Amino acid sequence: MSETEASRVRNGDVSWWWRQLGGAPAPRAALAGDLDVDVAIVGAGYTGLWTAYYLTRAQPDLRVVVLEQRFAGFGASGRNGGWLTNTVTGGRERYVETRGRGAAIAQQRALNDTVDEVIAVAAREGIDADIVKGGELDIARTPSQLARLQAAVADEQSWPHTDVELLDASAAASRVAVDGVLGGVWHPHCARVHPAKLVRGLAAAVEGLGVPIYEQTRVREITPGRAVTDRGTVRAAHVLRATEGFTADLAGEHRTWLPMNSSMIVTEPLPASFWDRVGWTGRETLGDFAHVYMYAQRTADDRIAFGGRGVPYRFGSRVDTDGSTQQRTIASLAELLRTFFPDAADTPIAHAWAGVLGVPRDWAATVGHDRSTGLGWAGGYVGTGVTATNLAGRTLADLVLERDTELTRLPWVGHRAKRWEIEPLRWSAVNSIYTAYRMADRAEASGSSARTAWPAHVADVVAGRH
Ligand SMILES: Cc1cc2nc3c(=O)[nH]c(=O)nc-3n(C[C@H](O)[C@H](O)[C@H](O)COP(=O)(O)OP(=O)(O)OC[C@H]3O[C@@H](n4cnc5c(N)ncnc54)[C@H](O)[C@@H]3O)c2cc1C
């Protein structure tokens, strides 16, 4: 696809997921002045809403409010790829380093259980989010990707509760017939979801429990006992930060988590003849082993939603433009989608959008609460927070209520990473990482025999992943 064609694709409007639900929801009321409560939660994405949900169910008389700068589900929670998966991008090595192998295994088990917890709560609360638990399929399309995939499977199999299965080319293709697939790995702990339906339903469930969600209310600063907004100050014994990729905008938090962009496109619905050839009957989520990896799902109405990193980072940690993405990103995602599925070449791209996620300096997610100040936080999920946000919400609830539970003993609790570098170092580091990953993907696609082309090793070192 040329950039001119890409310029004709509908772009932004937060996400296609929201567009499918009729656009941004009717706004809820903003905060109407100063307020005194027990718990103020900043951010109405999955993290903030799950936290409100579990806190209020555990202690119904607690006065909890959620403060949201735009609307519930405006952030990554209303824009993501809909992988409710037990797999997290970073973290395991850090947790082993800091808390040992047993703790890392406990974290894995908790994430497995969390996939089922989200599905169970959705059923209990009557949230229809197109959920199908068909597992996660990740494939290789070059020899280098295949070597990485095989090494990753061997590594995963050395850990309990990962339940991964190595698939040869024909077994992988019999699940999803991707052009040129050389092999795959599948595990059962993943469901496809419609992200905006999930966050919309969750917000309604939270309101149903009596928790007000104040929208169009931007928090400028968080200090012990106070969330200072542009519409008044909320005084609260506990103030919980659930702002993820937007955290850099809060006073004092500019270098805490780097805001990284991820972009998606979605096709128009594909005909039955396409699905007869491609299969994908299990609705597995689909990913690959490229360095600049892709992720996809078959939607409930038979489209392909397909994502990957476009321009990953904007100078100065600038975050969001209501979801619009660059034309060259749309063009490159469309090209990749059509290489995966040549039969979709003539199917128009219906929409493109981007979202922002939070990356800690050590790529390890964290949740915590300081009893002495009442300040709490959760986030830094890198690209995998749909499941982790629920675990974070349950954990934050336990921490605030001062309960000592299995969840509060997990290794990500209280985990801290150092801050990101100042600009322009931050910008040059992230851009060199992604330039190196792209170079490595190109080298591997053109036949580099090394298991991982060298630029990717350099990038991993710069990123702090090794
Ligand atoms: C394109 C894309 C695809 C992804 N795909 C997947 C996937 O398939 N699977 C997966 O596991 N993860 C995926 N992720 C990551 C996942 O979506 C996130 O980890 C998760 O949604 C984070 O939820 P959250 O509530 O912490 O943050 P968000 O959903 O970003 O919510 C934060 C909220 O806080 C509000 N806010 C921020 N600052 C303030 C402030 N100062 N005052 C008031 N409100 C504020 C924002 O408006 C926003 O609503 C993807 C992310 C993106 C962007």
XYZ file of C-alpha atoms and ligand atoms in Angstrom:
519
model
C 0.000 0.000 0.000
C 1.335 3.450 -0.868
C 1.277 6.333 1.598
C -1.275 8.048 -0.662
C -3.602 5.064 -0.314
C -2.863 5.050 3.424
C -3.934 8.685 3.629
C -7.430 7.623 2.543
C -7.811 5.148 5.432
C -9.906 6.463 8.315
C -7.409 7.225 11.039
C -7.731 7.919 14.761
C -11.124 8.618 16.397
C -9.567 6.858 19.415
C -9.990 3.392 17.844
C -12.083 1.295 15.523
C -13.285 -0.612 18.578
C -14.965 2.553 19.875
C -16.185 3.494 16.400
C -17.900 0.107 16.176
C -19.738 0.924 19.404
C -21.006 4.188 17.907
C -18.071 6.443 18.771
C -17.005 7.873 22.113
C -19.635 7.180 24.785
C -21.908 9.894 26.166
C -19.759 11.800 28.649
C -20.177 11.254 32.371
C -20.172 14.238 34.699
C -16.920 15.986 35.574
C -15.823 16.630 39.149
C -17.787 19.605 40.478
C -15.332 20.952 43.063
C -13.364 19.733 46.076
C -14.203 16.338 47.546
C -13.228 14.148 50.526
C -13.132 10.373 49.983
C -11.219 7.307 51.184
C -9.654 6.274 47.861
C -9.058 8.367 44.732
C -8.101 6.392 41.645
C -6.501 8.343 38.797
C -7.293 6.878 35.362
C -10.334 4.929 34.139
C -8.673 2.219 32.077
C -8.706 -1.436 33.077
C -6.229 -0.811 35.935
C -8.239 1.921 37.623
C -11.592 0.253 37.017
C -10.535 -3.206 38.202
C -9.067 -1.607 41.322
C -12.334 0.221 42.014
C -14.296 -2.961 41.321
C -12.400 -5.204 43.749
C -12.001 -2.555 46.461
C -15.717 -1.830 46.517
C -16.748 -5.459 46.441
C -14.372 -6.198 49.335
C -15.513 -3.205 51.381
C -18.767 -1.704 50.084
C -18.786 1.236 52.527
C -15.429 2.535 51.286
C -15.799 5.888 49.493
C -13.991 5.341 46.185
C -13.915 7.693 43.174
C -12.279 7.378 39.762
C -10.900 10.507 38.060
C -10.498 10.385 34.280
C -9.131 13.091 31.969
C -11.308 12.090 28.974
C -13.656 9.093 29.202
C -13.475 5.583 30.648
C -11.599 3.457 28.112
C -10.006 6.410 26.281
C -6.501 4.963 26.696
C -4.921 1.664 25.689
C -7.808 -0.223 27.319
C -10.130 0.913 24.517
C -7.609 0.498 21.722
C -5.626 -2.715 22.201
C -5.307 -5.948 20.245
C -7.661 -7.836 22.555
C -5.223 -10.508 23.696
C -6.241 -11.587 27.160
C -3.063 -13.598 27.630
C -1.015 -15.037 30.486
C 2.178 -13.976 28.727
C 3.915 -10.786 29.740
C 6.552 -8.950 27.747
C 9.198 -8.465 30.370
C 9.656 -9.184 33.997
C 10.388 -12.840 34.593
C 14.193 -12.462 34.663
C 13.870 -9.416 36.941
C 11.610 -11.269 39.339
C 14.043 -14.210 39.436
C 16.904 -11.791 40.142
C 15.074 -9.995 42.927
C 12.854 -12.692 44.458
C 13.930 -16.085 43.095
C 12.506 -18.741 40.790
C 9.609 -19.729 43.067
C 8.283 -16.176 43.055
C 8.484 -15.987 39.262
C 6.511 -19.260 39.046
C 3.873 -17.872 41.422
C 3.542 -14.820 39.159
C 3.005 -17.095 36.136
C 0.310 -19.108 37.922
C -1.427 -15.951 39.019
C -1.505 -14.697 35.432
C -2.932 -18.018 34.200
C -5.692 -17.764 36.812
C -6.302 -14.138 35.909
C -7.271 -15.014 32.329
C -10.086 -17.143 33.771
C -10.953 -14.541 36.403
C -11.599 -11.892 33.731
C -13.746 -14.334 31.761
C -15.683 -15.272 34.923
C -16.304 -11.661 35.978
C -17.423 -10.742 32.463
C -19.954 -13.592 32.610
C -21.094 -12.657 36.138
C -21.510 -8.964 35.282
C -23.185 -9.639 31.938
C -20.362 -8.051 29.925
C -20.514 -9.377 26.369
C -17.001 -8.666 25.082
C -16.854 -11.241 22.240
C -14.670 -13.438 24.439
C -13.396 -16.720 22.984
C -10.648 -18.628 24.780
C -8.843 -20.179 21.833
C -5.279 -19.832 23.088
C -2.339 -17.916 21.645
C -0.522 -18.908 18.451
C 2.853 -17.365 17.642
C 4.505 -18.235 14.367
C 7.817 -17.995 12.520
C 8.156 -17.034 8.861
C 11.962 -16.913 8.527
C 14.634 -19.425 9.598
C 15.949 -16.963 12.209
C 12.460 -16.497 13.648
C 12.047 -20.261 13.727
C 15.319 -20.710 15.625
C 14.203 -18.068 18.137
C 10.794 -19.690 18.433
C 12.314 -23.126 19.126
C 14.661 -21.665 21.731
C 11.763 -19.801 23.348
C 9.671 -22.987 23.504
C 12.539 -24.905 25.112
C 12.934 -22.125 27.659
C 9.189 -21.897 28.385
C 9.000 -25.660 28.798
C 11.581 -25.449 31.558
C 8.980 -23.488 33.572
C 5.853 -25.083 35.038
C 2.365 -23.812 34.113
C 3.379 -22.413 30.730
C 1.749 -25.302 28.796
C 3.308 -24.395 25.440
C 3.182 -26.765 22.468
C 5.658 -26.644 19.597
C 3.932 -26.912 16.205
C 5.571 -27.822 12.915
C 4.729 -25.860 9.774
C 1.688 -27.924 8.838
C 0.279 -28.016 12.387
C 0.652 -24.227 12.645
C -0.925 -23.710 9.206
C -3.814 -25.999 10.091
C -4.727 -23.525 12.847
C -4.149 -20.342 10.808
C -2.877 -20.670 7.229
C -0.402 -17.786 7.199
C 1.578 -17.591 3.990
C 5.117 -18.926 4.408
C 4.662 -20.205 7.971
C 7.581 -22.398 9.072
C 6.433 -23.354 12.561
C 4.561 -22.152 15.589
C 3.953 -22.327 19.296
C 0.530 -22.482 20.930
C -0.652 -22.309 24.515
C -4.183 -22.384 25.927
C -4.046 -19.442 28.375
C -5.333 -16.715 26.109
C -8.697 -15.408 24.990
C -9.672 -13.009 22.245
C -11.669 -10.042 23.531
C -13.245 -6.862 22.149
C -11.297 -4.335 24.222
C -13.795 -1.467 24.177
C -16.744 -3.727 25.010
C -14.762 -5.033 27.984
C -13.847 -1.584 29.322
C -17.323 -0.177 28.679
C -18.924 -3.075 30.544
C -16.436 -2.843 33.372
C -17.083 0.893 33.813
C -20.822 0.172 34.004
C -20.220 -2.578 36.579
C -18.112 -0.213 38.694
C -20.799 2.474 38.556
C -23.349 -0.181 39.437
C -21.407 -0.705 42.672
C -21.885 2.984 43.473
C -18.448 4.291 42.467
C -18.575 7.652 40.666
C -16.375 7.986 37.572
C -15.643 11.680 37.045
C -14.756 12.191 33.387
C -13.171 15.212 31.652
C -11.274 15.699 34.908
C -7.539 15.846 34.464
C -5.313 15.253 37.469
C -2.323 17.569 37.334
C -0.496 16.414 40.422
C -0.626 13.632 42.968
C 0.715 14.220 46.486
C 0.088 12.251 49.693
C -3.595 12.691 50.526
C -4.440 14.736 47.418
C -5.210 14.456 43.733
C -5.150 17.969 42.336
C -7.373 18.319 39.269
C -8.296 21.202 37.024
C -11.803 21.082 38.578
C -11.028 20.816 42.278
C -8.915 18.859 44.727
C -9.834 15.379 45.877
C -8.569 14.664 49.392
C -8.192 10.946 50.055
C -6.297 8.676 52.440
C -5.191 6.671 49.387
C -4.411 8.056 45.943
C -3.760 5.382 43.324
C -2.051 6.154 40.022
C -3.464 4.110 37.116
C -2.322 6.306 34.239
C 0.057 3.845 32.426
C 1.268 5.295 29.099
C 0.090 8.799 30.075
C 2.102 8.873 33.308
C 4.806 11.129 31.812
C 2.288 14.007 31.797
C 1.888 14.000 35.584
C 4.001 16.410 37.632
C 7.127 14.644 38.899
C 6.587 11.497 36.804
C 8.063 12.562 33.465
C 10.798 9.912 33.412
C 9.017 7.102 35.293
C 7.645 5.128 32.339
C 8.416 5.817 28.718
C 5.281 6.242 26.586
C 5.593 3.847 23.642
C 3.145 3.845 20.729
C 1.598 0.805 19.170
C -0.591 0.978 16.072
C -3.339 -1.137 14.583
C -5.341 -1.499 11.397
C -8.546 -3.448 10.807
C -9.860 -4.837 7.538
C -13.413 -4.798 6.281
C -15.122 -8.159 6.969
C -13.610 -11.012 4.956
C -15.869 -13.438 3.051
C -16.515 -17.070 4.006
C -14.341 -18.213 1.062
C -11.333 -16.496 2.698
C -11.956 -18.233 6.022
C -12.436 -21.580 4.279
C -8.841 -21.275 3.060
C -7.296 -19.663 6.145
C -9.097 -21.559 8.881
C -8.630 -19.641 12.148
C -11.708 -21.447 13.443
C -10.338 -21.494 17.014
C -10.113 -17.658 17.157
C -6.562 -17.994 18.501
C -4.758 -14.699 18.896
C -1.938 -14.586 16.352
C 1.569 -13.187 16.774
C 5.021 -13.682 15.303
C 8.676 -13.888 16.242
C 9.941 -10.839 14.340
C 11.845 -8.327 16.465
C 9.301 -5.663 15.538
C 6.565 -8.173 16.127
C 2.953 -8.153 14.945
C -0.188 -9.191 16.799
C -3.627 -9.953 15.394
C -7.064 -11.316 16.080
C -10.002 -12.546 14.011
C -12.863 -10.327 15.192
C -16.380 -11.482 15.985
C -17.568 -9.978 12.682
C -14.830 -11.698 10.643
C -12.326 -8.913 10.165
C -8.629 -9.111 10.884
C -7.379 -6.588 13.438
C -3.621 -6.392 12.971
C -1.113 -4.415 15.005
C 2.553 -3.655 15.454
C 4.916 -0.904 16.427
C 4.880 2.067 14.058
C 6.872 5.117 15.058
C 7.411 3.902 18.583
C 8.207 7.042 20.495
C 7.669 10.790 20.205
C 10.346 13.221 21.356
C 9.901 14.506 24.904
C 7.538 11.685 25.890
C 4.622 13.394 24.124
C 1.766 10.994 24.253
C -1.457 11.077 22.386
C -3.296 12.553 19.423
C -6.673 10.867 19.955
C -5.373 7.724 18.358
C -4.201 8.914 14.955
C -1.147 7.149 13.549
C 1.371 7.922 10.808
C 0.551 7.118 7.177
C 3.765 5.172 6.757
C 2.765 3.017 9.720
C -0.616 2.276 8.118
C 1.132 1.440 4.841
C 3.667 -0.887 6.456
C 1.075 -2.708 8.591
C -1.143 -3.181 5.513
C 1.834 -4.550 3.558
C 2.637 -7.004 6.315
C -0.986 -8.117 6.677
C -1.111 -8.801 2.947
C 2.122 -10.808 3.050
C 0.617 -12.922 5.801
C -2.689 -13.289 3.944
C -2.282 -12.671 0.190
C -5.980 -13.471 -0.302
C -6.835 -10.363 1.717
C -4.919 -8.115 -0.702
C -8.069 -6.603 -2.202
C -9.949 -6.207 1.064
C -9.969 -2.550 2.108
C -8.513 -1.379 5.391
C -11.433 0.089 7.338
C -9.619 2.019 10.038
C -6.207 2.667 11.618
C -5.332 3.957 15.066
C -2.614 4.071 17.705
C -2.397 3.918 21.464
C 0.179 4.486 24.093
C 1.598 2.046 26.617
C 4.018 2.484 29.520
C 7.545 1.031 29.488
C 9.648 1.019 32.671
C 13.439 1.284 32.251
C 13.801 -2.454 33.058
C 10.670 -3.553 31.119
C 9.131 -5.124 34.250
C 5.559 -4.266 35.287
C 4.938 -3.168 38.859
C 2.183 -2.626 41.410
C 2.633 -1.091 44.825
C 1.290 0.944 47.704
C 3.197 2.906 50.306
C 1.408 2.637 53.655
C 3.161 5.694 55.045
C 1.935 8.045 52.285
C -1.152 6.199 51.024
C 0.191 6.532 47.473
C -0.232 3.534 45.178
C 0.452 2.705 41.548
C 0.198 -0.028 38.938
C 1.406 -0.219 35.356
C 4.464 -0.496 33.158
C 2.924 -3.525 31.459
C 4.851 -2.778 28.219
C 2.586 -4.351 25.564
C 0.724 -6.855 27.686
C -1.663 -5.402 30.216
C -5.090 -6.763 29.357
C -4.654 -9.610 31.831
C -2.096 -7.995 34.159
C -4.394 -5.027 34.885
C -6.913 -7.353 36.552
C -4.198 -8.930 38.680
C -2.947 -5.429 39.518
C -6.443 -4.286 40.491
C -6.981 -7.216 42.856
C -3.513 -6.722 44.316
C -3.925 -2.978 44.851
C -7.232 -3.651 46.592
C -5.498 -6.072 48.999
C -2.645 -3.617 49.586
C -4.977 -0.704 50.359
C -7.029 -2.891 52.710
C -3.758 -4.028 54.353
C -4.471 -7.682 53.660
C -1.521 -10.055 53.532
C -2.450 -12.425 50.686
C -0.828 -14.591 48.035
C -1.269 -11.657 45.672
C 0.547 -9.145 47.859
C 3.513 -11.524 48.022
C 3.955 -11.713 44.230
C 7.344 -10.468 43.008
C 6.102 -7.472 41.046
C 4.681 -5.921 44.235
C 6.815 -2.939 45.190
C 9.216 -3.572 42.282
C 11.004 -0.384 41.244
C 13.119 0.418 38.198
C 15.443 3.349 37.720
C 14.132 6.339 35.781
C 14.592 6.887 32.048
C 17.364 9.142 30.756
C 16.736 12.806 30.013
C 16.162 13.986 26.430
C 17.631 13.799 23.840
C 19.162 10.550 25.148
C 15.750 8.956 25.657
C 14.622 9.725 22.123
C 17.858 8.581 20.483
C 18.001 5.390 22.573
C 14.445 4.292 21.678
C 14.811 5.206 18.027
C 18.104 3.357 17.727
C 16.520 0.314 19.354
C 13.721 0.206 16.799
C 15.980 1.011 13.852
C 18.182 -1.897 14.946
C 15.186 -4.241 15.337
C 13.944 -3.320 11.837
C 17.428 -3.876 10.377
C 17.559 -7.264 12.073
C 14.126 -8.237 10.688
C 15.202 -7.216 7.179
C 18.494 -9.098 7.456
C 16.683 -12.211 8.676
C 14.026 -12.001 5.948
C 16.765 -11.863 3.330
C 18.398 -15.017 4.650
C 20.770 -14.127 7.500
C 21.686 -17.445 9.024
C 22.378 -16.152 12.536
C 19.650 -17.078 15.031
C 19.208 -13.424 15.916
C 20.740 -10.896 13.569
C 23.318 -8.781 15.422
C 21.486 -5.424 15.365
C 18.797 -6.965 17.551
C 21.365 -7.993 20.152
C 22.649 -4.433 20.271
C 19.088 -3.177 20.614
C 18.353 -5.571 23.480
C 21.385 -4.322 25.357
C 20.450 -0.645 24.842
C 16.862 -1.392 25.885
C 18.031 -2.956 29.112
C 16.409 -6.280 28.230
C 19.642 -8.248 28.654
C -2.410 -0.526 20.189
C -2.236 -1.323 21.450
C -2.395 -2.705 21.418
C -2.264 -3.459 22.589
N -2.549 -4.786 22.546
C -2.546 -5.510 23.703
C -2.997 -6.840 23.710
O -3.469 -7.370 22.705
N -2.905 -7.524 24.882
C -2.428 -6.960 26.018
O -2.342 -7.629 27.043
N -2.078 -5.662 26.047
C -2.150 -4.915 24.928
N -1.837 -3.603 24.970
C -1.545 -2.987 26.273
C -2.818 -2.817 27.100
O -3.832 -2.254 26.320
C -2.521 -1.939 28.308
O -1.457 -2.519 29.047
C -3.702 -1.765 29.242
O -4.864 -1.387 28.547
C -3.345 -0.725 30.290
O -4.499 -0.356 31.003
P -4.410 0.874 31.989
O -5.738 1.034 32.606
O -3.260 0.702 32.904
O -4.044 2.115 31.053
P -4.989 2.923 30.036
O -6.018 2.068 29.436
O -4.091 3.679 29.123
O -5.764 3.901 30.981
C -5.171 5.018 31.588
C -6.284 6.046 31.752
O -5.811 7.093 32.564
C -6.294 8.307 32.034
N -5.369 9.345 32.505
C -4.064 9.436 32.197
N -3.509 10.504 32.798
C -4.504 11.094 33.515
C -4.553 12.237 34.341
N -3.477 12.998 34.543
N -5.730 12.558 34.924
C -6.839 11.799 34.730
N -6.840 10.705 33.929
C -5.688 10.358 33.336
C -6.249 8.099 30.537
O -7.092 8.994 29.836
C -6.694 6.655 30.418
O -8.085 6.532 30.268
C -1.929 -2.820 23.817
C -1.749 -1.442 23.846
C -1.898 -0.692 22.686
C -1.726 0.796 22.752
